[in-house]
Each structure stands twice: as structure tokens, then as C-alpha cells.
mmCIF file of C-alpha atoms and ligand atoms in Angstrom:
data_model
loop_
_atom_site.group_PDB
_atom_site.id
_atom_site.type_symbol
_atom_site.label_atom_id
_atom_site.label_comp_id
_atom_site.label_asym_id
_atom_site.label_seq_id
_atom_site.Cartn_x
_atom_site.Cartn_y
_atom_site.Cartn_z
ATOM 1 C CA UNK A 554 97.779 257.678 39.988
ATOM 2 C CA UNK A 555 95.935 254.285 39.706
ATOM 3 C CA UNK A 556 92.338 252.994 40.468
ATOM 4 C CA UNK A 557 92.198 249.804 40.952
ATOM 5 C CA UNK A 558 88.224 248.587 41.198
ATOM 6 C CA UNK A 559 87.763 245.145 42.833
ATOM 7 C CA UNK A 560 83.362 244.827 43.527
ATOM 8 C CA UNK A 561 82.754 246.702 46.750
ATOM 9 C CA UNK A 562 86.570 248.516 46.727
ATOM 10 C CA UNK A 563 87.497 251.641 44.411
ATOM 11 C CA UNK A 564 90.988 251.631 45.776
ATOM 12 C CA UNK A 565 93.091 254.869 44.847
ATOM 13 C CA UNK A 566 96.688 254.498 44.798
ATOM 14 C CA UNK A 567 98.829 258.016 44.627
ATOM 15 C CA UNK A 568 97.539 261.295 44.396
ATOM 16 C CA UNK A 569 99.240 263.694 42.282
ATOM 17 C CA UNK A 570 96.748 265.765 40.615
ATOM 18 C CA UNK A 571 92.883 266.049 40.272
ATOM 19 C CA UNK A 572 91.848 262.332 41.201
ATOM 20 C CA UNK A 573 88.429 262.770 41.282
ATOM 21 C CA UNK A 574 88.149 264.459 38.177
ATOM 22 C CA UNK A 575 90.333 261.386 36.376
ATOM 23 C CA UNK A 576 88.171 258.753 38.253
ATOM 24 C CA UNK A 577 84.998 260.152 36.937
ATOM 25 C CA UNK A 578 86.302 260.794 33.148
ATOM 26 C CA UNK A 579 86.998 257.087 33.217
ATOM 27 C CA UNK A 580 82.793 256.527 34.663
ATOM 28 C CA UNK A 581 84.224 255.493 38.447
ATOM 29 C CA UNK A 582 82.328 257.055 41.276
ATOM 30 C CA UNK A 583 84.963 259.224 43.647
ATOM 31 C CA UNK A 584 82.517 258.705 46.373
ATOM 32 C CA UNK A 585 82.953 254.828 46.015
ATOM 33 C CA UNK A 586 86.720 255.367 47.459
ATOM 34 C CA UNK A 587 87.397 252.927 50.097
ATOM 35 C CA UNK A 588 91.066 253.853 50.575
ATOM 36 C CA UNK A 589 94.113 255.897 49.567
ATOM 37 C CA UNK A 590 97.814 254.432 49.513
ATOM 38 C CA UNK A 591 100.794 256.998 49.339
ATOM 39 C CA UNK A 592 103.848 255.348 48.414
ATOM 40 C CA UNK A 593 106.227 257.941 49.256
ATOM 41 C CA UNK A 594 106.472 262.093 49.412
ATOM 42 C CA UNK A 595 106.873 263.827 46.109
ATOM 43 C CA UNK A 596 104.201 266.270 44.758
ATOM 44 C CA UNK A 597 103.515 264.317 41.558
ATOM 45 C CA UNK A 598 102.297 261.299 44.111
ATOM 46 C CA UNK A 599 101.045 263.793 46.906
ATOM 47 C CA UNK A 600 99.777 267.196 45.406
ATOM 48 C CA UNK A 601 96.341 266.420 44.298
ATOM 49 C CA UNK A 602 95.189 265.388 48.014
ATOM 50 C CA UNK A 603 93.810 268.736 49.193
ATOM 51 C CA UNK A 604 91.917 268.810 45.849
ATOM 52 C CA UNK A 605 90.389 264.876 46.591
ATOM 53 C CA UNK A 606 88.957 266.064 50.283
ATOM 54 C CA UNK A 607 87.764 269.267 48.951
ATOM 55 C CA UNK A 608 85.389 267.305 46.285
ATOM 56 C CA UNK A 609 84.584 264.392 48.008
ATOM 57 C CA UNK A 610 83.125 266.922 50.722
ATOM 58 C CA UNK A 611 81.408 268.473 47.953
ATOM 59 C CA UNK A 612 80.027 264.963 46.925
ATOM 60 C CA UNK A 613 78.582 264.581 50.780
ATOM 61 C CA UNK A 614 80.792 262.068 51.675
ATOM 62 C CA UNK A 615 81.043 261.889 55.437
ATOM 63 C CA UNK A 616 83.283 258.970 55.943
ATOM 64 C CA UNK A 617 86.313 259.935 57.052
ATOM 65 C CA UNK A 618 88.450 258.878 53.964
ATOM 66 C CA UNK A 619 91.395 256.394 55.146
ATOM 67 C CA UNK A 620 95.021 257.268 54.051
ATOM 68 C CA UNK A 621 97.880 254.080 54.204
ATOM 69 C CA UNK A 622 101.869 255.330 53.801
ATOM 70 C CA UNK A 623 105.555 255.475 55.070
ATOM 71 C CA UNK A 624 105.954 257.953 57.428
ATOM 72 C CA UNK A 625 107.456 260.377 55.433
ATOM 73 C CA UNK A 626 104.526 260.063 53.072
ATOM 74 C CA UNK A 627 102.017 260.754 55.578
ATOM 75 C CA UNK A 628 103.832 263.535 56.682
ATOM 76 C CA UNK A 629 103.556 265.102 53.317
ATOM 77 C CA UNK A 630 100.566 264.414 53.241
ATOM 78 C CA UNK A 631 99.536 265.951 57.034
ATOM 79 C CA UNK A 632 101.249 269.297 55.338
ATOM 80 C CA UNK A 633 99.361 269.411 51.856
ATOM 81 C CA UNK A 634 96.756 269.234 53.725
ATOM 82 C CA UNK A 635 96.616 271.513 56.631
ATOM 83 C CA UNK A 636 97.284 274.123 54.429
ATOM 84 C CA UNK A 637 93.774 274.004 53.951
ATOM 85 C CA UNK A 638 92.010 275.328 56.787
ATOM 86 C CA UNK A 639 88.762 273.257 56.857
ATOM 87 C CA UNK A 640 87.119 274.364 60.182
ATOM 88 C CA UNK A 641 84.733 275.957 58.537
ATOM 89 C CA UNK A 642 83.700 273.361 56.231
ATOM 90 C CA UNK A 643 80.540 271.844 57.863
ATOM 91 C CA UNK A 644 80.557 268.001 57.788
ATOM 92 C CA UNK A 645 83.936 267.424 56.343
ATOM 93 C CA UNK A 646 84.674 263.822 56.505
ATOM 94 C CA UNK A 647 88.637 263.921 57.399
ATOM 95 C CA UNK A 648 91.320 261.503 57.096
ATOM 96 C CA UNK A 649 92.260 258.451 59.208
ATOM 97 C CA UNK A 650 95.651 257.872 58.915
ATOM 98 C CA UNK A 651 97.343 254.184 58.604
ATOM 99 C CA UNK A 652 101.147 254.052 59.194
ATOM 100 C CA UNK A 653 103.033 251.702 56.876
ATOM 101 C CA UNK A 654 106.453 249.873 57.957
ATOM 102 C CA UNK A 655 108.841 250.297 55.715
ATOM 103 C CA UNK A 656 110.141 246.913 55.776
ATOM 104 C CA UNK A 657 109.921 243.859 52.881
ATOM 105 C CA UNK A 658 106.297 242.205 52.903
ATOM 106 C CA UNK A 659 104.821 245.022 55.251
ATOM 107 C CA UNK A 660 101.273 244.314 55.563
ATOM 108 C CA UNK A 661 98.984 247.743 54.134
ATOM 109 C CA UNK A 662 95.870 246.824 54.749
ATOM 110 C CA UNK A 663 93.321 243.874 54.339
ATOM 111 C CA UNK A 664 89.742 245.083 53.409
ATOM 112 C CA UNK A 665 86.830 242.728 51.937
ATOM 113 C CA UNK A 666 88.656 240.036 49.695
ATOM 114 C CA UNK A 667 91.453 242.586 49.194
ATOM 115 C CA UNK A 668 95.113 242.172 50.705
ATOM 116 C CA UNK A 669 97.603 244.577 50.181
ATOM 117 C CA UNK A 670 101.151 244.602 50.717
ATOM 118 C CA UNK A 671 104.179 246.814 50.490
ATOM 119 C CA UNK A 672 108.349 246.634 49.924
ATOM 120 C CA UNK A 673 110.777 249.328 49.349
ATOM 121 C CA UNK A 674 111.784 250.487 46.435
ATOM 122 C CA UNK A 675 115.371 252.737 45.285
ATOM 123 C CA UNK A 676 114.677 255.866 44.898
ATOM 124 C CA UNK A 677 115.813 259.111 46.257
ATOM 125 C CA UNK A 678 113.226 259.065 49.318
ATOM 126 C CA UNK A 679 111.723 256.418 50.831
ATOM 127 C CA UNK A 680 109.707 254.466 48.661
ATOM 128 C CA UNK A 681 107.043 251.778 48.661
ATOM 129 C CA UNK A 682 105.524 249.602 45.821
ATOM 130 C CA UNK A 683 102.463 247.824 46.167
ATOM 131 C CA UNK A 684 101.461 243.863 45.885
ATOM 132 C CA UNK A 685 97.082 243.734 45.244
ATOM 133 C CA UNK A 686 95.638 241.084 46.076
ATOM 134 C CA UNK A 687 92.095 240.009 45.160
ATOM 135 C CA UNK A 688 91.292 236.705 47.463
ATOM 136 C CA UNK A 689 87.649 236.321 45.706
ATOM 137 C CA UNK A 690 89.812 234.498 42.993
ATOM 138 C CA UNK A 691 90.678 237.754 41.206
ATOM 139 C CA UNK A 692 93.841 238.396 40.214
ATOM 140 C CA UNK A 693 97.318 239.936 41.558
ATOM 141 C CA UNK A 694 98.293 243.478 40.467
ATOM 142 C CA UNK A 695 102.265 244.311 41.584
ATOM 143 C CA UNK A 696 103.066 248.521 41.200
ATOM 144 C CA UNK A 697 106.868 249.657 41.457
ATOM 145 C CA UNK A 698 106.088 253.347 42.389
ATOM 146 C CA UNK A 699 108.812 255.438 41.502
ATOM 147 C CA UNK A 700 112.184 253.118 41.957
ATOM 148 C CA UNK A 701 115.480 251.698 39.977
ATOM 149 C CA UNK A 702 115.602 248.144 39.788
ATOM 150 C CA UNK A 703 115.033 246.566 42.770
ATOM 151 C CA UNK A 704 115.052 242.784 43.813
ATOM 152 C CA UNK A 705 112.740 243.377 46.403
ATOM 153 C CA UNK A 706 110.053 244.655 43.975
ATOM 154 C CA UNK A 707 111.104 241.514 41.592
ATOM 155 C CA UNK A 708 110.369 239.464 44.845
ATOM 156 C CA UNK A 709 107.337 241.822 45.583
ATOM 157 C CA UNK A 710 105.684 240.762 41.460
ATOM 158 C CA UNK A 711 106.396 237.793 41.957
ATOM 159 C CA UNK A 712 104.383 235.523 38.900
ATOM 160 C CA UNK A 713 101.567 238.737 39.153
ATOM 161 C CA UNK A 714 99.048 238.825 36.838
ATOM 162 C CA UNK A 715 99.888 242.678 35.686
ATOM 163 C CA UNK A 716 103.081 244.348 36.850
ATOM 164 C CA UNK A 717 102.722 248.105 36.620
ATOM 165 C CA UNK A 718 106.477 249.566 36.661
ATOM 166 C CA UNK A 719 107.351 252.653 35.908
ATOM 167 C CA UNK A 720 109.981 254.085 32.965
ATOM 168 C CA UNK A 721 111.027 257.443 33.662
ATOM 169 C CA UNK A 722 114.087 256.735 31.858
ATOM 170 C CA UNK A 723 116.207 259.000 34.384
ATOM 171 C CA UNK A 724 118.898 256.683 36.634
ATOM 172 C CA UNK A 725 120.110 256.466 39.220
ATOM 173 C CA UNK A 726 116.309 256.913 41.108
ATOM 174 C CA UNK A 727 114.102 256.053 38.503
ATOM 175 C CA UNK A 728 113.846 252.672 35.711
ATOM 176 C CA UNK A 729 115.012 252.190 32.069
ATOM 177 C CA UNK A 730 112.387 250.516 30.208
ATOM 178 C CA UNK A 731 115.205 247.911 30.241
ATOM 179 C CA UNK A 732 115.268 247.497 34.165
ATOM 180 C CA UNK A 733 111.251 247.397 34.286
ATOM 181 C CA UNK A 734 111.776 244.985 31.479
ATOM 182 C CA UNK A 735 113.798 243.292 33.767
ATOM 183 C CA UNK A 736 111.578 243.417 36.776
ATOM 184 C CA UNK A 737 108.599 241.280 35.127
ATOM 185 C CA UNK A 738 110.941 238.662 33.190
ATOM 186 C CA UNK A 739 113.017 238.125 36.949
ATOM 187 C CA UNK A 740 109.087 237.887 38.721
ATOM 188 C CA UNK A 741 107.301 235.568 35.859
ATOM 189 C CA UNK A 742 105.158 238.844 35.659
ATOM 190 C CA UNK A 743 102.586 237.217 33.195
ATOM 191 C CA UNK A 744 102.014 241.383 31.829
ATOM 192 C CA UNK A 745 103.617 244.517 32.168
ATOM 193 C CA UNK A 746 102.410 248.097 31.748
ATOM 194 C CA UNK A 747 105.444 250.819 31.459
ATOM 195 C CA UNK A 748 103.853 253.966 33.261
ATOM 196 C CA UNK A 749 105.520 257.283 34.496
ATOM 197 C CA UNK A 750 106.757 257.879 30.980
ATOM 198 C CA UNK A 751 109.143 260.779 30.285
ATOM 199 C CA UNK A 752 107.947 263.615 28.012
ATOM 200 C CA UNK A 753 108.298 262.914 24.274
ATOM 201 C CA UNK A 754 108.119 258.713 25.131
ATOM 202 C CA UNK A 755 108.659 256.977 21.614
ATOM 203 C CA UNK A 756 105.604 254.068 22.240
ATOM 204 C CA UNK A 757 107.061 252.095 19.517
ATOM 205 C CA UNK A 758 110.635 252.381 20.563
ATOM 206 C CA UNK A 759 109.684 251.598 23.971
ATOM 207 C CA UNK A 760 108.225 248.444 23.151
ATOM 208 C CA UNK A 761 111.360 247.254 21.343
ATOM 209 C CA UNK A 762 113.165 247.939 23.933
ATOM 210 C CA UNK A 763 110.998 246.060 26.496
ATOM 211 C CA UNK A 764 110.674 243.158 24.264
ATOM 212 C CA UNK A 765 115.175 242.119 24.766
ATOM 213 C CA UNK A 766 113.445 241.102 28.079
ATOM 214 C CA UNK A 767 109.569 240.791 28.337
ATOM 215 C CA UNK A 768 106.567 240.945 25.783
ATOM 216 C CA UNK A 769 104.235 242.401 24.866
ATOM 217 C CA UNK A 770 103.791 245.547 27.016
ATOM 218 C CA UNK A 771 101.161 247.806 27.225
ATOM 219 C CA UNK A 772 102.440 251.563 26.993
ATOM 220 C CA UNK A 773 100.070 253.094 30.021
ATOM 221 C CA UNK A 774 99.263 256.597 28.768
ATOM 222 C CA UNK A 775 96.939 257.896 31.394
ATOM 223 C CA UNK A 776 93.594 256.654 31.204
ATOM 224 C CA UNK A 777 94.657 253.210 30.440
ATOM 225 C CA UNK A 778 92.326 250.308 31.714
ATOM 226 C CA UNK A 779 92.664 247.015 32.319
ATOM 227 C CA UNK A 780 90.511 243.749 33.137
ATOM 228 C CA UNK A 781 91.872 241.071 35.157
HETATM 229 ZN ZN1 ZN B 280 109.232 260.089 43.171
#
């Protein structure tokens, strides 16, 4: 999961576990949430959305809370969450769904001085990662998701200002550190954080491996935050 805070915008990307209770351990405000982007179906990016409604009801947000994906991701998403029966709930804000192509340089959404855009990734569903865009003269924030290397996520970072790619270490679906290495050298990524690390990640050998190919990294154990 990522937050990515931009003035007016708490954007969350991913949902995989208790998102409200990570945004508030790192002092953001879950009822600040502007949007939610799913980049593809599997539980560690999905499973925690039931758990989000349920508390930002219980915070008194009304809003209906809107969700961007792929198809298949909102899908998942319809089915983690109608397991739920909320009837009953009095004022619960529900979801406005926002389908996604799944095509190179599909627009997400544009919202204040944010722009957001999506290509596929490789892995074994369909897959999106994410291009952040802050038009107020912020910066540009590029997220792989879960994928191999990919050109079109090279093409996707291109010269960002932080390039978030995962390193689950686990071909043919997921990256080496080597291939998110890769990734930001091929994009003139000016920073990359390795994230989705495999249990028992060696920090230290990590970063010598990233550095054949890009350097410094930042090793993004959860809770990492930046400012760009
Ligand atoms: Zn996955």
C-alpha cells in the first residue's frame, strides 16, 4: 500500500491490509482520502478494502469513497466487498467505481493539480502501474505494482522524480532487485525505492545489488516516507 499526500489529495494506492490503521500510525487523516487505485486482483493489493469502508463509516465519512482499476480489479474488489452486508449500516458512504483501460498511457483520473496515469505491467494477472503527477510544480512519482521487467513501465518512469518498483525476488511474475535496478537506470528515474520485499530481505545486500545499475536506493520497509 502507498499514500501519496499532495495539499488537498490523500491518495491511497492498493489495499491489502488495515489502511486506515497504517495511514493514521504515520499522522495522515483516513477521512482525508480522496481516492483509491487498485492495480490489479490479488488479496495482498485487495483484502484490506472491506476493513477501509467499515472505518471510514465509523469516522462519519459520507462521501461515497471513489475506487479507479482494471476490470478484473474492480471485480475483486465488488466481491471483497459484498461479502459485507452493509444494509444495515445507517449512512454508509459506498463506493463509486472508475473503470481503468488496460492499455499504455490510460488516463486514471485527473483531480485538483493531480494527473494520474496507468500501463500494464507482467505479471500473472492483469496488472497496472501508476505514473503521479503533481501539476502545482510538484514532482512525478512512477509505481510498478507487482510486475517483471517491463518496457512499458520503463516508458511509464520515464526521468520520475521517485520510482517505486517492487523486488519480490520471485521470476517469472515478479522483479529481481536487478530488473527494478534496471527499470530506473532505462527511465533516468532520478530515485528508486525497492518495495514488496521478500521475507528475510538482506537491506545491505540489496543495495549492492541495485547499485551494478542505479544508486543509491532507499530499501522501503513499510512506513517509509518521502518528500518530493
Ligand atoms: Zn500480485
Amino acid at each position: 500500500m502507498l499514500a501519496v499526500d499532495v495539499s488537498s489529495d490523500v491518495l491511497l494506492i492498493d489495499c491489502g491490509a488495515d489502511a486506515a490503521q497504517r495511514l493514521c500510525a504515520h499522522d495522515l487523516d483516513p477521512t482525508r482520502l480522496s481516492a483509491l487505485i487498485i492495480t490489479h486482483e490479488h488479496a495482498d493489493h485487495v483484502g484490506g478494502f472491506p476493513l477501509l469502508m467499515e472505518r471510514l463509516w465509523l469516522a462519519g465519512r459520507q462521501e461515497p469513497l471513489d475506487v479507479y482499476g482494471i476490470e478484473p480489479a474492480i471485480a475483486q474488489v465488488r466481491r471483497v466487498h459484498d461479502a459485507f452486508d452493509v444494509s444495515a449500516w445507517p449512512d454508509y458512504p459506498g463506493v463509486r467505481f472508475h473503470p481503468v483501460s488496460l492499455e499504455e498511457g490510460a488516463s486514471v483520473l485527473s483531480t485538483g493539480a493531480l494527473r494520474v496515469s496507468a500501463s500494464p505491467g507482467l505479471h500473472s494477472v492483469p496488472c497496472i502501474g501508476l505514473r503521479i503527477e503533481d501539476l502545482g510544480g510538484g514532482g512525478v512519482l512512477a509505481y510498478s505494482s507487482d510486475t517483471a521487467y517491463e518496457p512499458a513501465i520503463v516508458r511509464l518512469a520515464r526521468h520520475a522524480d521517485v520510482l517505486v518498483h517492487e523486488a519480490t525476488d520471485t521470476p517469472p511474475y515478479h522483479s529481481r532487485v536487478e530488473d527494478a535496478a534496471r527499470v530506473a537506470n532505462e527511465a533516468r528515474a532520478k530515485a528508486l525505492v525497492l518495495v514488496h520485499l521478500p521475507p528475510g530481505f538482506d537491506d545491505a545486500a540489496g543495495e549492492r545489488r541495485a547499485r551494478g545499475a542505479f544508486g543509491p536506493v532507499t530499501i522501503g520497509r513499510d512506513g517509509v516516507s518521502l518528500v518530493f
